[in-house]
Amino acid sequence: MGITELSTVESLLVALSGLVTVFIMLAVLCLMIPVISKVVSSVEGNKAAPAPTAAAAPTAAAAPAASEAPAKRSGETYTGEIALIGCDEKTAAMVMAIVSYETGTPLDQLIFHKIKAL
């Protein structure tokens, strides 16, 4: 039972079949990645939202306060000033941090025009 020697043509066919197998597997992986991605994203989207906690209560009150901002007039630029009505700067900073955390939006992407204590 010895090692058989392959002719040049047979050696090339073995190498070619190996390359074809590798490229077929790569093509299958390329097709499976988008499918798996869609399945995972749909599973993640179907997860139930966590139950509201005690920290969510101030957020519910803070969200309408932030949305009551006056409409921006055309040609007017936002200067970054926030109207604080009935609250101090520390409370306003906490409200902004809570809104950013609960909505998952980075604080630098939120614009607060007015924060009003209820």
C-alpha positions as YAML, in Angstrom:
chain: A
units: angstrom
residues:
- id: 1
  name: MET
  ca: [0.00, 0.00, 0.00]
- id: 2
  name: GLY
  ca: [2.17, 2.78, -1.25]
- id: 3
  name: ILE
  ca: [1.60, 6.36, -2.14]
- id: 4
  name: THR
  ca: [0.41, 6.70, -5.66]
- id: 5
  name: GLU
  ca: [1.87, 9.42, -7.74]
- id: 6
  name: LEU
  ca: [-0.44, 11.79, -9.55]
- id: 7
  name: SER
  ca: [0.19, 12.93, -13.04]
- id: 8
  name: THR
  ca: [0.41, 16.64, -13.77]
- id: 9
  name: VAL
  ca: [-3.15, 16.76, -15.09]
- id: 10
  name: GLU
  ca: [-4.48, 14.95, -12.03]
- id: 11
  name: SER
  ca: [-2.59, 17.29, -9.70]
- id: 12
  name: LEU
  ca: [-4.07, 20.31, -11.46]
- id: 13
  name: LEU
  ca: [-7.57, 18.82, -11.19]
- id: 14
  name: VAL
  ca: [-7.16, 18.22, -7.44]
- id: 15
  name: ALA
  ca: [-5.93, 21.80, -6.94]
- id: 16
  name: LEU
  ca: [-8.74, 23.16, -9.10]
- id: 17
  name: SER
  ca: [-11.38, 21.19, -7.19]
- id: 18
  name: GLY
  ca: [-9.96, 22.56, -3.92]
- id: 19
  name: LEU
  ca: [-10.13, 26.14, -5.22]
- id: 20
  name: VAL
  ca: [-13.66, 25.64, -6.52]
- id: 21
  name: THR
  ca: [-14.74, 24.24, -3.14]
- id: 22
  name: VAL
  ca: [-13.27, 27.24, -1.30]
- id: 23
  name: PHE
  ca: [-14.94, 29.75, -3.62]
- id: 24
  name: ILE
  ca: [-18.31, 27.97, -3.38]
- id: 25
  name: MET
  ca: [-18.11, 28.11, 0.41]
- id: 26
  name: LEU
  ca: [-17.21, 31.83, 0.27]
- id: 27
  name: ALA
  ca: [-20.22, 32.46, -1.99]
- id: 28
  name: VAL
  ca: [-22.49, 30.59, 0.44]
- id: 29
  name: LEU
  ca: [-21.16, 32.70, 3.32]
- id: 30
  name: CYS
  ca: [-21.72, 35.90, 1.32]
- id: 31
  name: LEU
  ca: [-25.32, 34.88, 0.78]
- id: 32
  name: MET
  ca: [-25.86, 33.81, 4.40]
- id: 33
  name: ILE
  ca: [-24.55, 36.98, 6.06]
- id: 34
  name: PRO
  ca: [-27.44, 39.26, 4.93]
- id: 35
  name: VAL
  ca: [-29.98, 36.55, 5.77]
- id: 36
  name: ILE
  ca: [-28.60, 36.07, 9.28]
- id: 37
  name: SER
  ca: [-28.39, 39.85, 9.73]
- id: 38
  name: LYS
  ca: [-32.08, 40.28, 8.86]
- id: 39
  name: VAL
  ca: [-33.08, 37.43, 11.17]
- id: 40
  name: VAL
  ca: [-31.10, 38.86, 14.08]
- id: 41
  name: SER
  ca: [-32.41, 42.39, 13.54]
- id: 42
  name: SER
  ca: [-36.00, 41.13, 13.41]
- id: 43
  name: VAL
  ca: [-35.49, 39.15, 16.61]
- id: 44
  name: GLU
  ca: [-33.94, 42.20, 18.29]
- id: 45
  name: GLY
  ca: [-36.83, 44.37, 17.08]
- id: 46
  name: ASN
  ca: [-39.41, 41.96, 18.50]
- id: 47
  name: LYS
  ca: [-38.00, 42.04, 22.02]
- id: 48
  name: ALA
  ca: [-40.41, 43.59, 24.48]
- id: 49
  name: ALA
  ca: [-39.50, 46.99, 25.83]
- id: 50
  name: PRO
  ca: [-38.45, 46.92, 29.49]
- id: 51
  name: ALA
  ca: [-41.06, 47.96, 32.03]
- id: 52
  name: PRO
  ca: [-40.89, 51.64, 32.99]
- id: 53
  name: THR
  ca: [-38.99, 52.31, 36.18]
- id: 54
  name: ALA
  ca: [-39.18, 55.09, 38.72]
- id: 55
  name: ALA
  ca: [-36.54, 57.02, 36.75]
- id: 56
  name: ALA
  ca: [-38.87, 57.06, 33.73]
- id: 57
  name: ALA
  ca: [-41.45, 59.19, 35.51]
- id: 58
  name: PRO
  ca: [-39.39, 62.42, 35.37]
- id: 59
  name: THR
  ca: [-38.61, 61.66, 31.74]
- id: 60
  name: ALA
  ca: [-42.29, 61.59, 30.87]
- id: 61
  name: ALA
  ca: [-42.67, 65.02, 32.41]
- id: 62
  name: ALA
  ca: [-39.48, 66.32, 30.78]
- id: 63
  name: ALA
  ca: [-40.33, 65.25, 27.24]
- id: 64
  name: PRO
  ca: [-43.38, 67.53, 26.85]
- id: 65
  name: ALA
  ca: [-41.42, 70.40, 28.37]
- id: 66
  name: ALA
  ca: [-38.74, 70.03, 25.73]
- id: 67
  name: SER
  ca: [-41.29, 69.74, 22.93]
- id: 68
  name: GLU
  ca: [-43.10, 72.96, 23.92]
- id: 69
  name: ALA
  ca: [-40.26, 74.97, 22.44]
- id: 70
  name: PRO
  ca: [-41.29, 77.76, 20.10]
- id: 71
  name: ALA
  ca: [-40.92, 77.04, 16.41]
- id: 72
  name: LYS
  ca: [-37.65, 78.20, 14.90]
- id: 73
  name: ARG
  ca: [-38.15, 81.05, 12.49]
- id: 74
  name: SER
  ca: [-36.43, 80.88, 9.12]
- id: 75
  name: GLY
  ca: [-33.13, 82.71, 9.05]
- id: 76
  name: GLU
  ca: [-32.75, 82.44, 12.84]
- id: 77
  name: THR
  ca: [-29.85, 80.46, 14.20]
- id: 78
  name: TYR
  ca: [-29.93, 78.63, 17.51]
- id: 79
  name: THR
  ca: [-27.56, 80.26, 19.99]
- id: 80
  name: GLY
  ca: [-27.58, 77.41, 22.51]
- id: 81
  name: GLU
  ca: [-29.43, 79.30, 25.22]
- id: 82
  name: ILE
  ca: [-32.09, 77.43, 27.16]
- id: 83
  name: ALA
  ca: [-35.00, 79.14, 28.88]
- id: 84
  name: LEU
  ca: [-35.25, 77.71, 32.41]
- id: 85
  name: ILE
  ca: [-38.67, 78.31, 33.89]
- id: 86
  name: GLY
  ca: [-39.06, 77.39, 37.56]
- id: 87
  name: CYS
  ca: [-35.94, 75.22, 37.80]
- id: 88
  name: ASP
  ca: [-32.26, 75.70, 38.47]
- id: 89
  name: GLU
  ca: [-29.35, 74.72, 36.20]
- id: 90
  name: LYS
  ca: [-28.57, 71.51, 38.11]
- id: 91
  name: THR
  ca: [-32.15, 70.25, 37.71]
- id: 92
  name: ALA
  ca: [-32.14, 71.19, 34.03]
- id: 93
  name: ALA
  ca: [-28.88, 69.31, 33.51]
- id: 94
  name: MET
  ca: [-30.37, 66.22, 35.17]
- id: 95
  name: VAL
  ca: [-33.50, 66.44, 33.01]
- id: 96
  name: MET
  ca: [-31.38, 66.71, 29.85]
- id: 97
  name: ALA
  ca: [-29.25, 63.73, 30.91]
- id: 98
  name: ILE
  ca: [-32.33, 61.62, 31.68]
- id: 99
  name: VAL
  ca: [-33.96, 62.47, 28.34]
- id: 100
  name: SER
  ca: [-30.72, 61.60, 26.53]
- id: 101
  name: TYR
  ca: [-30.40, 58.29, 28.39]
- id: 102
  name: GLU
  ca: [-34.03, 57.21, 28.01]
- id: 103
  name: THR
  ca: [-34.25, 58.06, 24.30]
- id: 104
  name: GLY
  ca: [-30.80, 56.67, 23.53]
- id: 105
  name: THR
  ca: [-29.91, 59.89, 21.71]
- id: 106
  name: PRO
  ca: [-26.48, 61.42, 22.40]
- id: 107
  name: LEU
  ca: [-26.72, 64.67, 24.33]
- id: 108
  name: ASP
  ca: [-24.90, 66.62, 21.61]
- id: 109
  name: GLN
  ca: [-27.69, 65.73, 19.14]
- id: 110
  name: LEU
  ca: [-30.51, 67.06, 21.34]
- id: 111
  name: ILE
  ca: [-31.56, 70.69, 21.30]
- id: 112
  name: PHE
  ca: [-33.44, 72.05, 24.28]
- id: 113
  name: HIS
  ca: [-35.08, 75.45, 23.90]
- id: 114
  name: LYS
  ca: [-37.06, 75.62, 27.14]
- id: 115
  name: ILE
  ca: [-37.28, 73.54, 30.33]
- id: 116
  name: LYS
  ca: [-40.25, 74.29, 32.52]
- id: 117
  name: ALA
  ca: [-40.89, 72.85, 35.99]
- id: 118
  name: LEU
  ca: [-44.36, 71.44, 36.42]
...
